[in-house]
Amino acid sequence: MNFTCNRDSIQKCVMSADRVTGKNLSLPILNSVFLETNKKSLIIRAINLEVGVEFQIPAEIKSEGSTAIPGSLFYNILASLPGEENITISVSNNVCKIITKTKNITIKGFIPDDFPTIPIITEGESLTISSQNFIHGAKSVLMSAAISDIKPEISSVYIYQNGKSLVFVATDSFRLAEKKINYTGEPFSHGVIVPIKNIIEIIKIFESVNENILFKITKTQISCVSKSVYVTSRVIQGVYPDYEQILPKNSTTEVIILKQDLINTLKLSTLFSDKFNKIQFIVDPAQKKCLITTKNSDIGETEASLTATISGEPIEISLNGKHLFDCLNAITEDSITIQCSGASKPAVIRGVGDKSFTYLTMPLTR
């Protein structure tokens, strides 16, 4: 195998591929990046037990072939050649030579025949959405997914179609985020539950891609395809919680606050919160007063008054300040609305005038 390609192009792809490689002691070839040439392109591939990715970039192919190179080593070499515009790579007997104008580097590779293939999904249901819309939808709910793998269904992002919307949902049972993205493409009949770790990798891979993505969905896998990138991921074969039944249908108290005011207040207040990140959210419509208070016996306490538009009944509710803060990046509006139905019911946060994003955070009872 012998080819010449742009260093920046191959470095970006190898960086994404190396993130996918598994740190696998029993199967060291999974720590490598697979390279293959055809008549006009270089194919870069990586796979672990969860995700597989394949990139295709233009290259000047002098002879076809394939090899597998340790991923982290290969990326670090490419990152150490910032002044080089093009690089030439040749492979003979599993020995890879990287040649630039000023450097000559040799790497020992693996037998390419041992590298696993990435499954190509041809069946199942399809949907097409722009990469930026998909990333926006997924990023809006990531913060709410459970970190632990004890319950795989909630350590994931659930994606399904509802009318003319593609809906992204994540919950860790203490909070829930739902984001709706306009969708007028092919209808599909069932939702898909994608592990949060895999969604994060898919986002990173497609962040620099401004193209439509074709998704193919089966009961066990999902594939994401653009002009130059192919990604597969396993999906969770389970039933996602029926979260809609916990969405409050109405509220008894509503508060409208400037988002930046709340951000500034929470940055201060959470410095004084306890190990549960507890804040007291106090609303008194008669006094036109909205307060956030925190107290930590080891540090001190704080009370902050917020300028707000208030309607409904007075309430004092204990919330997780970090959970409240986390959702604000997903809201693009300048003002937010916080709706409550009692001190023991979840608080609902949305952007004013925007029904596409809904965030629930459960009250703290201890």
CSV table of C-alpha atoms in Angstrom, one decimal, residues 41-353:
chain,number,residue,atom,x,y,z
A,41,SER,CA,-9.8,7.2,-1.6
A,42,LEU,CA,-8.3,6.4,1.8
A,43,ILE,CA,-10.6,4.6,4.2
A,44,ILE,CA,-10.0,5.0,7.9
A,45,ARG,CA,-11.8,2.6,10.3
A,46,ALA,CA,-12.1,2.0,14.0
A,47,ILE,CA,-14.3,-0.3,16.1
A,48,ASN,CA,-14.9,-1.3,19.7
A,49,LEU,CA,-17.6,-3.4,21.2
A,50,GLU,CA,-20.1,-0.5,21.1
A,51,VAL,CA,-19.3,1.7,18.1
A,52,GLY,CA,-17.8,1.4,14.7
A,53,VAL,CA,-16.7,4.3,12.5
A,54,GLU,CA,-15.4,4.6,8.9
A,55,PHE,CA,-14.2,7.8,7.2
A,56,GLN,CA,-13.3,8.2,3.5
A,57,ILE,CA,-11.0,11.0,2.4
A,58,PRO,CA,-9.4,11.9,-1.0
A,59,ALA,CA,-5.9,10.6,-1.5
A,60,GLU,CA,-3.4,10.0,-4.3
A,61,ILE,CA,-3.3,6.2,-4.4
A,62,LYS,CA,-0.1,4.7,-5.8
A,63,SER,CA,-0.8,1.2,-4.8
A,64,GLU,CA,-3.8,-0.4,-3.0
A,65,GLY,CA,-3.7,-2.3,0.2
A,66,SER,CA,-4.5,-2.2,3.9
A,67,THR,CA,-2.9,-2.1,7.4
A,68,ALA,CA,-3.8,-1.6,11.1
A,69,ILE,CA,-1.7,0.9,13.1
A,70,PRO,CA,-1.9,1.6,16.9
A,71,GLY,CA,-4.4,4.5,17.0
A,72,SER,CA,-3.0,6.7,19.8
A,73,LEU,CA,0.5,6.4,18.4
A,74,PHE,CA,-0.6,7.3,14.9
A,75,TYR,CA,-2.6,10.3,16.0
A,76,ASN,CA,0.3,11.6,18.2
A,77,ILE,CA,2.7,11.3,15.3
A,78,LEU,CA,0.3,13.2,12.9
A,79,ALA,CA,-0.2,15.9,15.6
A,80,SER,CA,3.6,16.3,15.8
A,81,LEU,CA,3.9,17.3,12.2
A,82,PRO,CA,2.1,20.7,12.1
A,83,GLY,CA,4.3,22.2,9.5
A,84,GLU,CA,3.7,19.4,6.9
A,85,GLU,CA,1.0,19.9,4.3
A,86,ASN,CA,1.1,16.4,2.8
A,87,ILE,CA,2.3,13.0,4.0
A,88,THR,CA,3.1,9.8,2.2
A,89,ILE,CA,2.5,6.5,3.8
A,90,SER,CA,3.7,3.1,2.5
A,91,VAL,CA,3.2,-0.3,4.0
A,92,SER,CA,5.2,-3.5,3.4
A,93,ASN,CA,5.1,-6.6,5.6
A,94,ASN,CA,3.0,-4.8,8.2
A,95,VAL,CA,5.6,-2.1,8.6
A,96,CYS,CA,4.3,1.4,8.0
A,97,LYS,CA,6.5,4.2,6.8
A,98,ILE,CA,5.4,7.8,7.2
A,99,ILE,CA,7.3,10.2,5.0
A,100,THR,CA,7.2,14.0,4.9
A,101,LYS,CA,9.6,16.6,3.5
A,102,THR,CA,11.7,16.5,6.6
A,103,LYS,CA,10.8,13.3,8.5
A,104,ASN,CA,10.9,9.6,8.0
A,105,ILE,CA,9.0,7.5,10.6
A,106,THR,CA,8.5,3.7,10.8
A,107,ILE,CA,5.7,2.0,12.8
A,108,LYS,CA,5.1,-1.7,13.3
A,109,GLY,CA,1.5,-2.5,12.4
A,110,PHE,CA,-0.9,-5.4,12.9
A,111,ILE,CA,-2.0,-8.0,10.4
A,112,PRO,CA,-5.0,-6.3,8.7
A,113,ASP,CA,-6.9,-9.6,8.2
A,114,ASP,CA,-7.4,-9.7,12.0
A,115,PHE,CA,-9.2,-6.4,12.1
A,116,PRO,CA,-13.0,-6.9,12.6
A,117,THR,CA,-15.4,-5.7,9.9
A,118,ILE,CA,-18.0,-3.0,10.6
A,119,PRO,CA,-21.5,-4.3,10.0
A,120,ILE,CA,-23.3,-2.6,7.1
A,121,ILE,CA,-27.0,-2.1,7.9
A,122,THR,CA,-29.2,-2.4,4.8
A,123,GLU,CA,-32.5,-3.4,6.4
A,124,GLY,CA,-34.6,-1.7,9.0
A,125,GLU,CA,-36.4,1.7,9.0
A,126,SER,CA,-34.8,4.9,7.8
A,127,LEU,CA,-34.8,8.6,8.6
A,128,THR,CA,-32.8,11.5,7.3
A,129,ILE,CA,-32.0,14.6,9.3
A,130,SER,CA,-29.3,17.3,9.0
A,131,SER,CA,-26.3,16.7,11.2
A,132,GLN,CA,-26.7,20.0,13.0
A,133,ASN,CA,-30.3,19.3,13.9
A,134,PHE,CA,-29.4,15.9,15.2
A,135,ILE,CA,-26.6,17.3,17.3
A,136,HIS,CA,-28.7,20.1,18.6
A,137,GLY,CA,-31.4,17.6,19.7
A,138,ALA,CA,-29.1,15.2,21.3
A,139,LYS,CA,-27.0,17.8,23.1
A,140,SER,CA,-30.1,19.4,24.5
A,141,VAL,CA,-30.8,16.3,26.6
A,142,LEU,CA,-27.4,14.7,27.3
A,143,MET,CA,-27.2,16.2,30.8
A,144,SER,CA,-30.2,14.3,32.0
A,145,ALA,CA,-29.0,10.7,31.1
A,146,ALA,CA,-27.9,8.5,33.9
A,147,ILE,CA,-24.1,7.9,34.2
A,148,SER,CA,-24.4,4.4,35.7
A,149,ASP,CA,-25.0,1.4,33.5
A,150,ILE,CA,-27.1,-0.4,36.1
A,151,LYS,CA,-30.2,0.6,34.2
A,152,PRO,CA,-29.2,0.7,30.5
A,153,GLU,CA,-32.5,2.2,29.4
A,154,ILE,CA,-31.9,5.4,31.3
A,155,SER,CA,-28.1,5.5,30.6
A,156,SER,CA,-29.2,6.4,27.1
A,157,VAL,CA,-31.0,8.8,24.8
A,158,TYR,CA,-34.4,7.8,23.5
A,159,ILE,CA,-35.3,9.0,20.0
A,160,TYR,CA,-38.7,8.7,18.4
A,161,GLN,CA,-41.1,10.4,16.0
A,162,ASN,CA,-44.1,12.2,17.2
A,163,GLY,CA,-46.1,13.8,14.3
A,164,LYS,CA,-43.8,16.3,12.6
A,165,SER,CA,-41.2,16.2,15.4
A,166,LEU,CA,-38.2,14.1,16.1
A,167,VAL,CA,-38.1,13.8,19.9
A,168,PHE,CA,-35.0,13.3,22.0
A,169,VAL,CA,-35.4,12.3,25.6
A,170,ALA,CA,-33.1,11.5,28.5
A,171,THR,CA,-33.7,10.9,32.2
A,172,ASP,CA,-31.8,9.6,35.2
A,173,SER,CA,-35.1,9.4,37.2
A,174,PHE,CA,-34.2,12.6,39.2
A,175,ARG,CA,-34.6,14.9,36.2
A,176,LEU,CA,-35.8,14.6,32.6
A,177,ALA,CA,-35.1,16.6,29.4
A,178,GLU,CA,-37.1,16.5,26.2
A,179,LYS,CA,-36.2,18.2,23.0
A,180,LYS,CA,-38.4,18.3,19.8
A,181,ILE,CA,-36.8,19.0,16.4
A,182,ASN,CA,-38.9,19.7,13.3
A,183,TYR,CA,-38.9,16.6,11.2
A,184,THR,CA,-40.8,16.0,7.9
A,185,GLY,CA,-38.9,13.0,6.6
A,186,GLU,CA,-39.7,9.4,6.3
A,187,PRO,CA,-42.0,8.1,9.1
A,188,PHE,CA,-40.7,5.4,11.3
A,189,SER,CA,-42.8,3.3,13.6
A,190,HIS,CA,-40.6,2.7,16.7
A,191,GLY,CA,-38.2,4.6,18.8
A,192,VAL,CA,-34.6,3.8,19.4
A,193,ILE,CA,-32.6,3.8,22.6
A,194,VAL,CA,-28.9,4.7,22.1
A,195,PRO,CA,-26.4,4.4,24.9
A,196,ILE,CA,-25.2,7.8,26.1
A,197,LYS,CA,-21.5,6.9,25.6
A,198,ASN,CA,-22.3,6.1,21.9
A,199,ILE,CA,-24.4,9.2,21.4
A,200,ILE,CA,-21.5,11.3,22.7
A,201,GLU,CA,-19.1,9.7,20.2
A,202,ILE,CA,-21.6,10.2,17.3
A,203,ILE,CA,-21.9,13.9,18.2
A,204,LYS,CA,-18.1,14.3,18.2
A,205,ILE,CA,-17.8,12.6,14.9
A,206,PHE,CA,-20.5,14.6,13.1
A,207,GLU,CA,-19.9,18.0,14.8
A,208,SER,CA,-17.6,19.1,11.9
A,209,VAL,CA,-19.9,17.6,9.3
A,210,ASN,CA,-22.6,19.9,7.8
A,211,GLU,CA,-24.5,17.3,5.8
A,212,ASN,CA,-27.7,15.3,6.0
A,213,ILE,CA,-27.3,12.0,7.9
A,214,LEU,CA,-29.2,8.9,6.9
A,215,PHE,CA,-30.1,6.7,9.8
A,216,LYS,CA,-30.9,3.0,9.5
A,217,ILE,CA,-32.5,1.5,12.6
A,218,THR,CA,-32.9,-2.1,13.5
A,219,LYS,CA,-33.7,-3.8,16.8
A,220,THR,CA,-30.0,-4.2,17.6
A,221,GLN,CA,-28.2,-1.5,15.8
A,222,ILE,CA,-28.3,2.0,14.3
A,223,SER,CA,-26.2,3.3,11.5
A,224,CYS,CA,-25.4,7.0,10.7
A,225,VAL,CA,-24.3,7.7,7.1
A,226,SER,CA,-23.1,10.9,5.4
A,227,LYS,CA,-21.1,11.4,2.2
A,228,SER,CA,-17.8,10.7,3.9
A,229,VAL,CA,-18.6,9.1,7.3
A,230,TYR,CA,-20.3,5.8,8.3
A,231,VAL,CA,-21.0,5.1,12.0
A,232,THR,CA,-22.7,2.1,13.6
A,233,SER,CA,-23.8,1.7,17.2
A,234,ARG,CA,-25.5,-0.9,19.2
A,235,VAL,CA,-28.9,0.0,20.7
A,236,ILE,CA,-30.6,-1.0,23.9
A,237,GLN,CA,-33.2,-3.7,23.5
A,238,GLY,CA,-35.6,-2.6,26.1
A,239,VAL,CA,-38.6,-0.5,26.8
A,240,TYR,CA,-38.1,3.2,27.6
A,241,PRO,CA,-40.0,4.5,30.7
A,242,ASP,CA,-43.4,6.0,29.9
A,243,TYR,CA,-42.1,9.4,30.9
A,244,GLU,CA,-45.1,11.4,29.5
A,245,GLN,CA,-47.3,10.3,32.4
A,246,ILE,CA,-45.1,12.4,34.8
A,247,LEU,CA,-45.2,15.5,32.7
A,248,PRO,CA,-47.5,18.0,34.7
A,249,LYS,CA,-50.6,19.0,32.8
A,250,ASN,CA,-50.9,22.3,34.6
A,251,SER,CA,-49.2,24.4,37.3
A,252,THR,CA,-50.2,26.4,40.4
A,253,THR,CA,-47.2,28.8,40.4
A,254,GLU,CA,-45.3,30.3,37.4
A,255,VAL,CA,-42.2,32.5,37.5
A,256,ILE,CA,-40.5,34.2,34.6
A,257,ILE,CA,-36.9,35.1,35.0
A,258,LEU,CA,-34.1,36.4,32.8
A,259,LYS,CA,-31.9,33.4,32.0
A,260,GLN,CA,-28.7,35.3,32.7
A,261,ASP,CA,-29.9,36.5,36.1
A,262,LEU,CA,-30.6,32.9,37.1
A,263,ILE,CA,-27.2,31.8,35.8
A,264,ASN,CA,-25.4,34.4,37.8
A,265,THR,CA,-27.4,33.7,40.9
A,266,LEU,CA,-26.9,29.9,40.7
A,267,LYS,CA,-23.2,30.3,40.2
A,268,LEU,CA,-23.1,32.1,43.6
A,269,SER,CA,-25.7,30.0,45.4
A,270,THR,CA,-24.3,26.6,44.5
A,271,LEU,CA,-21.0,27.6,46.1
A,272,PHE,CA,-22.8,27.4,49.5
A,273,SER,CA,-25.0,24.4,48.8
A,274,ASP,CA,-24.6,21.1,50.6
A,275,LYS,CA,-23.5,17.7,49.2
A,276,PHE,CA,-26.9,17.3,47.6
A,277,ASN,CA,-26.6,20.7,45.8
A,278,LYS,CA,-29.7,21.8,47.6
A,279,ILE,CA,-31.2,25.2,47.1
A,280,GLN,CA,-34.4,26.7,48.4
A,281,PHE,CA,-36.6,28.3,45.7
A,282,ILE,CA,-39.0,30.6,47.4
A,283,VAL,CA,-41.8,32.5,45.6
A,284,ASP,CA,-44.2,34.9,47.3
A,285,PRO,CA,-46.6,36.5,44.7
A,286,ALA,CA,-48.2,38.8,47.4
A,287,GLN,CA,-44.8,40.3,48.2
A,288,LYS,CA,-43.7,40.0,44.5
A,289,LYS,CA,-40.6,38.2,45.9
A,290,CYS,CA,-38.5,35.5,44.3
A,291,LEU,CA,-35.6,34.2,46.4
A,292,ILE,CA,-32.9,31.5,46.1
A,293,THR,CA,-31.3,30.6,49.4
A,294,THR,CA,-28.6,28.1,50.2
A,295,LYS,CA,-27.0,27.0,53.5
A,296,ASN,CA,-24.0,24.9,54.2
A,297,SER,CA,-23.0,24.4,57.9
A,298,ASP,CA,-19.4,24.1,57.0
A,299,ILE,CA,-19.1,27.2,54.7
A,300,GLY,CA,-22.0,29.6,55.3
A,301,GLU,CA,-25.2,30.7,53.6
A,302,THR,CA,-26.5,33.0,50.9
A,303,GLU,CA,-29.8,34.6,49.9
A,304,ALA,CA,-30.3,36.1,46.5
A,305,SER,CA,-33.3,38.1,45.3
A,306,LEU,CA,-34.4,37.7,41.6
A,307,THR,CA,-36.4,40.2,39.5
A,308,ALA,CA,-39.2,38.1,38.2
A,309,THR,CA,-42.8,38.1,36.9
A,310,ILE,CA,-44.8,35.9,39.3
A,311,SER,CA,-48.3,34.4,39.1
A,312,GLY,CA,-50.2,31.9,41.1
A,313,GLU,CA,-49.7,30.6,44.6
A,314,PRO,CA,-46.8,31.0,47.0
A,315,ILE,CA,-44.4,28.1,47.2
A,316,GLU,CA,-41.1,27.1,48.8
A,317,ILE,CA,-39.5,24.1,47.1
A,318,SER,CA,-36.1,22.4,47.5
A,319,LEU,CA,-34.3,21.8,44.2
A,320,ASN,CA,-30.9,20.4,43.1
A,321,GLY,CA,-29.1,23.6,42.1
A,322,LYS,CA,-26.8,21.8,39.7
A,323,HIS,CA,-29.7,20.1,37.9
A,324,LEU,CA,-31.3,23.5,37.5
A,325,PHE,CA,-28.1,25.1,36.2
A,326,ASP,CA,-27.4,22.2,33.8
A,327,CYS,CA,-30.5,22.8,31.7
A,328,LEU,CA,-29.9,26.5,31.0
A,329,ASN,CA,-27.4,25.9,28.2
A,330,ALA,CA,-30.1,24.0,26.3
A,331,ILE,CA,-32.4,27.1,26.4
A,332,THR,CA,-31.8,29.7,23.7
A,333,GLU,CA,-34.4,32.2,24.8
A,334,ASP,CA,-33.4,35.2,27.0
A,335,SER,CA,-36.1,34.4,29.6
A,336,ILE,CA,-37.2,31.2,31.2
A,337,THR,CA,-40.3,30.1,32.9
A,338,ILE,CA,-40.3,27.9,36.0
A,339,GLN,CA,-43.6,26.2,36.7
A,340,CYS,CA,-44.5,24.4,40.0
A,341,SER,CA,-47.5,22.4,41.2
A,342,GLY,CA,-46.5,22.1,44.8
A,343,ALA,CA,-43.4,21.5,47.0
A,344,SER,CA,-43.5,17.7,46.4
A,345,LYS,CA,-44.1,17.9,42.6
A,346,PRO,CA,-41.4,18.3,39.9
A,347,ALA,CA,-40.5,21.8,38.7
A,348,VAL,CA,-40.8,22.4,34.9
A,349,ILE,CA,-38.4,24.7,33.1
A,350,ARG,CA,-38.8,26.0,29.6
A,351,GLY,CA,-37.7,28.9,27.5
A,352,VAL,CA,-40.5,31.6,27.3
A,353,GLY,CA,-42.4,31.0,24.1
